[in-house]
mmCIF file with all atom_site columns, C-alpha atoms in Angstrom:
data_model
loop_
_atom_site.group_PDB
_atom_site.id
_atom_site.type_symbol
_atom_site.label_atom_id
_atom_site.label_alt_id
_atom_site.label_comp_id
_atom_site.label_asym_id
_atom_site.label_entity_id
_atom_site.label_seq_id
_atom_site.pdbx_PDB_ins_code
_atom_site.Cartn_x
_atom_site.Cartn_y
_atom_site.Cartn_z
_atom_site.occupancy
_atom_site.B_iso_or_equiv
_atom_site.pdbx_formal_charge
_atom_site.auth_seq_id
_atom_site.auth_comp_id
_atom_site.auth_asym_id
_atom_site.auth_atom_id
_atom_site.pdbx_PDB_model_num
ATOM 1   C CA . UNK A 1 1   ? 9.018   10.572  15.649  1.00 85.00 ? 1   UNK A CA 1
ATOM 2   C CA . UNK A 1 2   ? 11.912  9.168   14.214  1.00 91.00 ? 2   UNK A CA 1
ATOM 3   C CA . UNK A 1 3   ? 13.539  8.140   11.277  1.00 94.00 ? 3   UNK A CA 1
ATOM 4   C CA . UNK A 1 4   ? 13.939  4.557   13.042  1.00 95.00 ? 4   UNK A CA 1
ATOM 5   C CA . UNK A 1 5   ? 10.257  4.322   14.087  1.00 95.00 ? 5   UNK A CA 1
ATOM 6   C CA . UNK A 1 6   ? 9.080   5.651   10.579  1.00 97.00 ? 6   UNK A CA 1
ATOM 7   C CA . UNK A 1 7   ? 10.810  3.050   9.104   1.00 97.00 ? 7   UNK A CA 1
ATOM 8   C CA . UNK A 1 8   ? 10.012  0.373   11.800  1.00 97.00 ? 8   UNK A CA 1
ATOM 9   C CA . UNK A 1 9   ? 6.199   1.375   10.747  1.00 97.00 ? 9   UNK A CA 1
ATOM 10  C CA . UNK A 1 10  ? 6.725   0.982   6.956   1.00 98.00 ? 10  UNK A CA 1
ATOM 11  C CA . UNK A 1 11  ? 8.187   -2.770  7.274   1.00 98.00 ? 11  UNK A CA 1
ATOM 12  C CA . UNK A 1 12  ? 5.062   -3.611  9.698   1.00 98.00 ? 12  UNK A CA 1
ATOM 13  C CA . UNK A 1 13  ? 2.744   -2.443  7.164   1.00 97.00 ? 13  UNK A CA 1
ATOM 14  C CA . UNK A 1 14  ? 3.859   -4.660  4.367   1.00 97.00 ? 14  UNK A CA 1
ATOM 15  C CA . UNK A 1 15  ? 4.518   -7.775  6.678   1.00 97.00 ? 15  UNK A CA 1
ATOM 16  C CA . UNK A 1 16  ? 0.658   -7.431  7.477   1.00 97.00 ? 16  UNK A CA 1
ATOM 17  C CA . UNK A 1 17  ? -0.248  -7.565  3.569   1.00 96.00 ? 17  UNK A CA 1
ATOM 18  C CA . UNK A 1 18  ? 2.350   -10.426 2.894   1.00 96.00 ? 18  UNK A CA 1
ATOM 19  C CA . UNK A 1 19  ? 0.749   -12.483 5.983   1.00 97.00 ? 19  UNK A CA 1
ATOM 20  C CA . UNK A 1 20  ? -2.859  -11.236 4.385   1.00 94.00 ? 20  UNK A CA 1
ATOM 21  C CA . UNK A 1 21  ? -3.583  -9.888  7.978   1.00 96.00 ? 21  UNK A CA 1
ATOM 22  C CA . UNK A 1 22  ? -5.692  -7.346  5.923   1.00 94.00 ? 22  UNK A CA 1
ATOM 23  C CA . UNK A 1 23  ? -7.906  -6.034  8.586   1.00 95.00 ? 23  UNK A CA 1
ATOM 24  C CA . UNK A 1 24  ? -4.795  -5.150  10.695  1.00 97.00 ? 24  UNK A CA 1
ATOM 25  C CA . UNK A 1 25  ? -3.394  -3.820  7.714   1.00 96.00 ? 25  UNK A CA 1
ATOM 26  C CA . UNK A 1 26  ? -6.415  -1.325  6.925   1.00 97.00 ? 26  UNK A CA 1
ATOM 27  C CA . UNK A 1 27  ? -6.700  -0.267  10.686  1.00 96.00 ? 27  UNK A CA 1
ATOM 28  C CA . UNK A 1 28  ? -3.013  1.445   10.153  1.00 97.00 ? 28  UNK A CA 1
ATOM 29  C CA . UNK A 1 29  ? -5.378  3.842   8.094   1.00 97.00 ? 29  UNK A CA 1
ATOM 30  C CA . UNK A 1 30  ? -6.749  7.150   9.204   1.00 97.00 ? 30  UNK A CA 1
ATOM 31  C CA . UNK A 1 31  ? -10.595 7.549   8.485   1.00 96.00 ? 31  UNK A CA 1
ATOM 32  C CA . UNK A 1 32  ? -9.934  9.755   5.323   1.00 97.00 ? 32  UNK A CA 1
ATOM 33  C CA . UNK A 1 33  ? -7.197  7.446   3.825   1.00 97.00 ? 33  UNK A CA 1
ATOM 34  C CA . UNK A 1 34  ? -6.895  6.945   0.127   1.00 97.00 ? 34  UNK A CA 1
ATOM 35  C CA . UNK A 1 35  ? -4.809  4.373   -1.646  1.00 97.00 ? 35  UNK A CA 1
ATOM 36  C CA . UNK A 1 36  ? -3.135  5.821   -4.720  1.00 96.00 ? 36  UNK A CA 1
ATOM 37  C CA . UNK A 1 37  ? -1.462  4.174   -7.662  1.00 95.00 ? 37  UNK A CA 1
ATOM 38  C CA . UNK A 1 38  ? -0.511  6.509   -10.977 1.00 96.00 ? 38  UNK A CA 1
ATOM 39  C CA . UNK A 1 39  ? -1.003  5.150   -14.548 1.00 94.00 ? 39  UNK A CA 1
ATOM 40  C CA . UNK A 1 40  ? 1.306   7.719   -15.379 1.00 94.00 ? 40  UNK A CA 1
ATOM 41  C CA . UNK A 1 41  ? 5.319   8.427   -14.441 1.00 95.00 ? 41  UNK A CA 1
ATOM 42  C CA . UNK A 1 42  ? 5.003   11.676  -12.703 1.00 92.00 ? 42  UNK A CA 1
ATOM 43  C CA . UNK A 1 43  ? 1.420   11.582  -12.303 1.00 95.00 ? 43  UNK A CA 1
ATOM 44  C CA . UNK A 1 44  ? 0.543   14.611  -9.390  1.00 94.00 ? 44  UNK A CA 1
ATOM 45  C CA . UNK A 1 45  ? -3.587  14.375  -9.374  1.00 93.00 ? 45  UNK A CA 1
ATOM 46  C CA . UNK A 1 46  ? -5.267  11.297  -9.097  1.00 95.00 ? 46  UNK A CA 1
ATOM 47  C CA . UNK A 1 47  ? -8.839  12.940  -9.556  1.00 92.00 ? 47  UNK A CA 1
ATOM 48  C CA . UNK A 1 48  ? -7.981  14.519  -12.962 1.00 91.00 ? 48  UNK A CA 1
ATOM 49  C CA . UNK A 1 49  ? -6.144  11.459  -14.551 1.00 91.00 ? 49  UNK A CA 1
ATOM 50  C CA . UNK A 1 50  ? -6.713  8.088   -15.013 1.00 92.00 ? 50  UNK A CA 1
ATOM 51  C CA . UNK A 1 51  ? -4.882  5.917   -12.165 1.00 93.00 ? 51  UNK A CA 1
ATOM 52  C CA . UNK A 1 52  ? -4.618  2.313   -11.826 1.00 93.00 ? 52  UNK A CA 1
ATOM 53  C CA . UNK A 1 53  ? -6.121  2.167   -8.160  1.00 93.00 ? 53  UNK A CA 1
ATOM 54  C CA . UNK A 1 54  ? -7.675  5.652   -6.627  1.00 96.00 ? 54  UNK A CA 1
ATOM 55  C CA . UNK A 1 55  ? -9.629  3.988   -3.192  1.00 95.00 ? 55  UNK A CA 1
ATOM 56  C CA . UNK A 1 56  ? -10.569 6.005   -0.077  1.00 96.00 ? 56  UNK A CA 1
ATOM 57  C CA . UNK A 1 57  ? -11.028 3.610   3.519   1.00 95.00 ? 57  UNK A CA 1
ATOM 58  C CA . UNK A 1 58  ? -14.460 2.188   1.888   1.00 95.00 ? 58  UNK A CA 1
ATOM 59  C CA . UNK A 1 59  ? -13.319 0.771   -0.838  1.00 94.00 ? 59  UNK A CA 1
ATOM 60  C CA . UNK A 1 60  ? -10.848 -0.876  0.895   1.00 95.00 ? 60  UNK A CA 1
ATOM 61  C CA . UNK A 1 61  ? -12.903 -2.332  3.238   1.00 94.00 ? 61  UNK A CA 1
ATOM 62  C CA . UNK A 1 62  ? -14.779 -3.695  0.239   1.00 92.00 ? 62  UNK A CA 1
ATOM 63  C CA . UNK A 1 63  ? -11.472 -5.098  -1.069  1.00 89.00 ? 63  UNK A CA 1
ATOM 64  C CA . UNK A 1 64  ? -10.730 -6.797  1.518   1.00 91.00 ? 64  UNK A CA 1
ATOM 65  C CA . UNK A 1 65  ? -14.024 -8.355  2.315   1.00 90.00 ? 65  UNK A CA 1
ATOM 66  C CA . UNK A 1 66  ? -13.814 -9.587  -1.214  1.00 86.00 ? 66  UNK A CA 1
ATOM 67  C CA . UNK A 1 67  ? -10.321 -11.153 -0.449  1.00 84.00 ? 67  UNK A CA 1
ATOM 68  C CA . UNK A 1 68  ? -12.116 -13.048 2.105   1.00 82.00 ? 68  UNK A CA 1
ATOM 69  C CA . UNK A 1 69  ? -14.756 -14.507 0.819   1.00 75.00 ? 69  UNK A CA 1
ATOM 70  C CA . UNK A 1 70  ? -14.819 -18.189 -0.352  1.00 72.00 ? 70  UNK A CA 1
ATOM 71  C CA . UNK A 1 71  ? -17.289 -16.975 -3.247  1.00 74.00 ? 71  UNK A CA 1
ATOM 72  C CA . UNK A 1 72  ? -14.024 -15.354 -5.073  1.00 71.00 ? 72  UNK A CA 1
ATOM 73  C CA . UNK A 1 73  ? -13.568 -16.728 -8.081  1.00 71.00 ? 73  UNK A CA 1
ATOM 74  C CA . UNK A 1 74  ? -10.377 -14.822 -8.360  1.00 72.00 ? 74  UNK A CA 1
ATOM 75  C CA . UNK A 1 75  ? -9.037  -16.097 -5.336  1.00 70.00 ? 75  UNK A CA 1
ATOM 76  C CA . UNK A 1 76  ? -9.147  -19.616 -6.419  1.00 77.00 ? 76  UNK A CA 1
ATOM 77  C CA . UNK A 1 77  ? -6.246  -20.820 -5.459  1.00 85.00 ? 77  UNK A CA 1
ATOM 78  C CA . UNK A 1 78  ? -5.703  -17.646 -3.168  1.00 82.00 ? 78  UNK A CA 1
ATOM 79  C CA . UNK A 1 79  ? -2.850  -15.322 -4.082  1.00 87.00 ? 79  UNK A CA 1
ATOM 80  C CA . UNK A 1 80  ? -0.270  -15.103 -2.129  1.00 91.00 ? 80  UNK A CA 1
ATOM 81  C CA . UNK A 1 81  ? 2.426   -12.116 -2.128  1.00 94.00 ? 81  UNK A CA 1
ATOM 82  C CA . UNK A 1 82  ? 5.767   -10.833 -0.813  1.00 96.00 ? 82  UNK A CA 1
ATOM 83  C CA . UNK A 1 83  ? 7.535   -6.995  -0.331  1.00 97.00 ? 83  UNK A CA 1
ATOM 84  C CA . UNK A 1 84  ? 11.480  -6.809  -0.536  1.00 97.00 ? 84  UNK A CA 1
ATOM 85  C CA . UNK A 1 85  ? 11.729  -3.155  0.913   1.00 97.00 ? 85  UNK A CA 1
ATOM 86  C CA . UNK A 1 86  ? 15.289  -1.479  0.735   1.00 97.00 ? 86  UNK A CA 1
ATOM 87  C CA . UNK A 1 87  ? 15.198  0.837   3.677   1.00 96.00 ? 87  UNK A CA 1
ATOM 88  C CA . UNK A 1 88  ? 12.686  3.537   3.699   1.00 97.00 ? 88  UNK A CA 1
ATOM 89  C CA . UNK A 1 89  ? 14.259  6.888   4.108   1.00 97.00 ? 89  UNK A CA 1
ATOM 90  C CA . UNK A 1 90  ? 11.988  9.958   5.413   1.00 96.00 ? 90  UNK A CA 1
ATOM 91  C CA . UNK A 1 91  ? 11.650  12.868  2.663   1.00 96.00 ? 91  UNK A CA 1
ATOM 92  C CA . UNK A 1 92  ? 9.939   15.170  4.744   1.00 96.00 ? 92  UNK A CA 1
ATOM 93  C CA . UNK A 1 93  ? 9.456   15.202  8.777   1.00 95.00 ? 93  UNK A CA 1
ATOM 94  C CA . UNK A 1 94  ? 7.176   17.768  10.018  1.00 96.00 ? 94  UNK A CA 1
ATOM 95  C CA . UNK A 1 95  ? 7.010   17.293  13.638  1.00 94.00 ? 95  UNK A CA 1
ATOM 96  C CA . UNK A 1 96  ? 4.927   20.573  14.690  1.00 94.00 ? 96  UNK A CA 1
ATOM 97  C CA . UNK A 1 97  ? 1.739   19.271  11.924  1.00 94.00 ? 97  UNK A CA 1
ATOM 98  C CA . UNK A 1 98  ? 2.518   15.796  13.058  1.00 93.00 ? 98  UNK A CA 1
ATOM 99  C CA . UNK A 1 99  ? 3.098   14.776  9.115   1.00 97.00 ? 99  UNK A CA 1
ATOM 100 C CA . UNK A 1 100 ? 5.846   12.624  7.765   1.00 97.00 ? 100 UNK A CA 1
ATOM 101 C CA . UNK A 1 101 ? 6.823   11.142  3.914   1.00 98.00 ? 101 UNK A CA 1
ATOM 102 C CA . UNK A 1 102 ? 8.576   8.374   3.614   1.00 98.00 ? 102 UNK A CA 1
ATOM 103 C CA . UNK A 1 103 ? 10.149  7.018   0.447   1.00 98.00 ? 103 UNK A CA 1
ATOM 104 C CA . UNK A 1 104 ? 10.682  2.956   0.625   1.00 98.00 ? 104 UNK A CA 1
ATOM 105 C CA . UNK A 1 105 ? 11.598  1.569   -3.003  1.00 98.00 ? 105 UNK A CA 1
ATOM 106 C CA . UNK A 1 106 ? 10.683  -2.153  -3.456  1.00 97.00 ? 106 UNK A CA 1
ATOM 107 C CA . UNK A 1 107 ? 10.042  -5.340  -5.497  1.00 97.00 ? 107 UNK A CA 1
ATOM 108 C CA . UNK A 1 108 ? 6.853   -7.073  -5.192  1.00 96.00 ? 108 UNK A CA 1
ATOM 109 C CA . UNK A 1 109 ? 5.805   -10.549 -6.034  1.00 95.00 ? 109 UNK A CA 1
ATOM 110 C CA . UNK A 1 110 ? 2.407   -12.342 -6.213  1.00 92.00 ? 110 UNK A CA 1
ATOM 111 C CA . UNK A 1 111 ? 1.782   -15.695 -7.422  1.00 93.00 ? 111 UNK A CA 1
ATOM 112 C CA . UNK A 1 112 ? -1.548  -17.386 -7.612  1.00 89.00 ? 112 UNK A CA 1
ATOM 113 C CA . UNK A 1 113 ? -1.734  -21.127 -8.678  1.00 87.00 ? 113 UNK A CA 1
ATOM 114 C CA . UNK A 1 114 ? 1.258   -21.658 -11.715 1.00 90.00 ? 114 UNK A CA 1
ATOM 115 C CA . UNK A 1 115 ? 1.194   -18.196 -12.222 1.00 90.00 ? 115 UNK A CA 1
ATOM 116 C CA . UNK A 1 116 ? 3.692   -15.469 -10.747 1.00 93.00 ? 116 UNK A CA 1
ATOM 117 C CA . UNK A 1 117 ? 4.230   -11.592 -11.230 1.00 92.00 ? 117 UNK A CA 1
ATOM 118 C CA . UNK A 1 118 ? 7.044   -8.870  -10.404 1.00 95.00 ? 118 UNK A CA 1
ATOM 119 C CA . UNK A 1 119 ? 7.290   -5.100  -9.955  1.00 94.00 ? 119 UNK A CA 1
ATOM 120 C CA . UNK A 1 120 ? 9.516   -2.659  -8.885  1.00 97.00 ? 120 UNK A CA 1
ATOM 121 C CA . UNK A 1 121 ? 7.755   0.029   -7.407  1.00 97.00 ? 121 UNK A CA 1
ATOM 122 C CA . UNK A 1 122 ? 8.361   3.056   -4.799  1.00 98.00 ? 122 UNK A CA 1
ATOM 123 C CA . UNK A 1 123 ? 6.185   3.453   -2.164  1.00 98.00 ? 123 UNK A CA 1
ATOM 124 C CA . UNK A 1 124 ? 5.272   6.642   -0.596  1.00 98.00 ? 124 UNK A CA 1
ATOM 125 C CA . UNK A 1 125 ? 3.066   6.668   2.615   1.00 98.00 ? 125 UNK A CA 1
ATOM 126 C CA . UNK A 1 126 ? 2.113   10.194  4.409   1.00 98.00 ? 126 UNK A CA 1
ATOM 127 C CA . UNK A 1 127 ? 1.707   9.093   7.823   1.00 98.00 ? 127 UNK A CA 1
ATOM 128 C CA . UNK A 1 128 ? 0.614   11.296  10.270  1.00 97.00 ? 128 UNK A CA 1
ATOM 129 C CA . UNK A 1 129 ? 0.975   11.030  14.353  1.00 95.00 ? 129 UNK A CA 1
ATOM 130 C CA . UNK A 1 130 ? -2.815  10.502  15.552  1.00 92.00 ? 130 UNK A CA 1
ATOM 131 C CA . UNK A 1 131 ? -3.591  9.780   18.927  1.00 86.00 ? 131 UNK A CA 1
ATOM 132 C CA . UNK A 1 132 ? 0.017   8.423   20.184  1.00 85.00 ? 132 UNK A CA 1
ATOM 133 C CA . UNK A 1 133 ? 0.597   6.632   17.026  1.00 93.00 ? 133 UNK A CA 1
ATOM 134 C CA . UNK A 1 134 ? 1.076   6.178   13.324  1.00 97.00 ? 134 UNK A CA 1
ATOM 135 C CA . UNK A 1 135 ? -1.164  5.998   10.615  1.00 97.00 ? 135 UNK A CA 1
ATOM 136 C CA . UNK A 1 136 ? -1.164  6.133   7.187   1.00 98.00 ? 136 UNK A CA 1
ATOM 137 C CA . UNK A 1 137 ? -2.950  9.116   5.618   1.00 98.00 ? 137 UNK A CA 1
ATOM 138 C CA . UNK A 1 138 ? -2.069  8.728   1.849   1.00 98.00 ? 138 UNK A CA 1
ATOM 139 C CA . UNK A 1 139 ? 0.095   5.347   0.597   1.00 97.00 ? 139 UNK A CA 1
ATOM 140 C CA . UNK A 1 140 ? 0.611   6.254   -3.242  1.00 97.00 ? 140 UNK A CA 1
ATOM 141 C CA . UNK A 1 141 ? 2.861   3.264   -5.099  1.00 97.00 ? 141 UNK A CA 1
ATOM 142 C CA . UNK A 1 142 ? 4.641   4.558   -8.077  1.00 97.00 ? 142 UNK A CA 1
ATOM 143 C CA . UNK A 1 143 ? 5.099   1.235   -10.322 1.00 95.00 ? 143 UNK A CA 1
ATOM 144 C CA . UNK A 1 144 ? 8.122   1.758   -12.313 1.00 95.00 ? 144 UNK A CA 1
ATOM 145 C CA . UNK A 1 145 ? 6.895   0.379   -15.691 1.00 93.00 ? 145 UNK A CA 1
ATOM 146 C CA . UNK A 1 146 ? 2.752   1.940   -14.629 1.00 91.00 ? 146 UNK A CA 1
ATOM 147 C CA . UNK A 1 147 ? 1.967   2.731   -18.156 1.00 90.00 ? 147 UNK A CA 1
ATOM 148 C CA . UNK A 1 148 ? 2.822   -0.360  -19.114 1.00 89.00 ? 148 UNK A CA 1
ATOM 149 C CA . UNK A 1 149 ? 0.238   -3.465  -20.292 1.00 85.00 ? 149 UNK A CA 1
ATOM 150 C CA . UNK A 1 150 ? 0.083   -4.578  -16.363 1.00 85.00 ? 150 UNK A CA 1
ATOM 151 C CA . UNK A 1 151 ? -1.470  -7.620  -15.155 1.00 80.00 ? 151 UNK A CA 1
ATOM 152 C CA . UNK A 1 152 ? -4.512  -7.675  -12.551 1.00 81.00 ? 152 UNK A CA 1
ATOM 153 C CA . UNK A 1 153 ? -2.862  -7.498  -8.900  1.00 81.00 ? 153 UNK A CA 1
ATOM 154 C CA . UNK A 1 154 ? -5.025  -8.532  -6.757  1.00 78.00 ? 154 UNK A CA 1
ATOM 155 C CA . UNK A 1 155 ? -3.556  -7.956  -3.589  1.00 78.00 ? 155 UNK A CA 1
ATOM 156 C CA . UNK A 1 156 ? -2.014  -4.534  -2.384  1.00 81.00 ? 156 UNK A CA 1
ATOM 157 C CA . UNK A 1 157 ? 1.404   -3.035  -3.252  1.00 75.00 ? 157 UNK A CA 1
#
């Protein structure tokens, strides 16, 4: 795998979420997935602290399904969001276990109705090579100002 496909991978996956092609997105997820996001700078367990978004493969189903249902009340008018990714760089390649960490720094907007929110945030997916192909074992977004007062996002980093 390289740096150029990693990278390739890591653009994909936030095009799907900014085109809310959310079932496309979650299938770039291996079975035992989680979705991490630290209330904390530094934060290394998510099971033993607080985090602002812990969520294996289920509960992202669930997510989404919410998302798509004309019953959410948060979703009225429907959010709408957009990644500006510099260019993720791999931090560790581990071609014999098939493993790979990329680093992708970013800015992320969502806007819903008259209202509109920013972050900066670094995203780190472990992806692993499964069956031909990439998925995404582990995405943990570290939101630069996390401890922060931080308004409901309802989307996905």
């Amino acid at each position: 795998m390289t740096e150029q496909e990693l990278a390739k991978f890591v653009r994909r996956e936030a095009r799907l979420i900014d085109e809310k092609r959310f079932d496309e997105w979650l299938a770039l997820f291996t079975d035992d997935a989680h979705y991490w996001v630290p209330a904390a700078p530094g934060q290394t367990d998510p099971l033993g602290h607080n985090s602002l978004a812990y969520e294996d493969r289920l509960l992202l189903e669930l997510r989404i399904e919410r998302l798509k249902s004309a019953r959410a009340y948060s979703q009225r008018p429907p959010s709408r969001c957009l990644h500006v990714l510099q260019e993720p760089e791999a931090e560790k390649l581990d071609h014999e276990r098939g493993e790979f960490l990329v680093r992708t720094p970013f800015l992320y907007t969502e806007t819903r109705g008259d209202e509109s929110q920013r972050s900066a945030a670094t995203a780190w997916p472990t992806l692993v090579n499964l069956d031909g192909g990439l998925r995404i074992r582990l995405k943990r977004v570290d939101i630069l100002n996390c401890d922060a007062a931080l308004p409901s996002i309802q989307l996905f980093l």
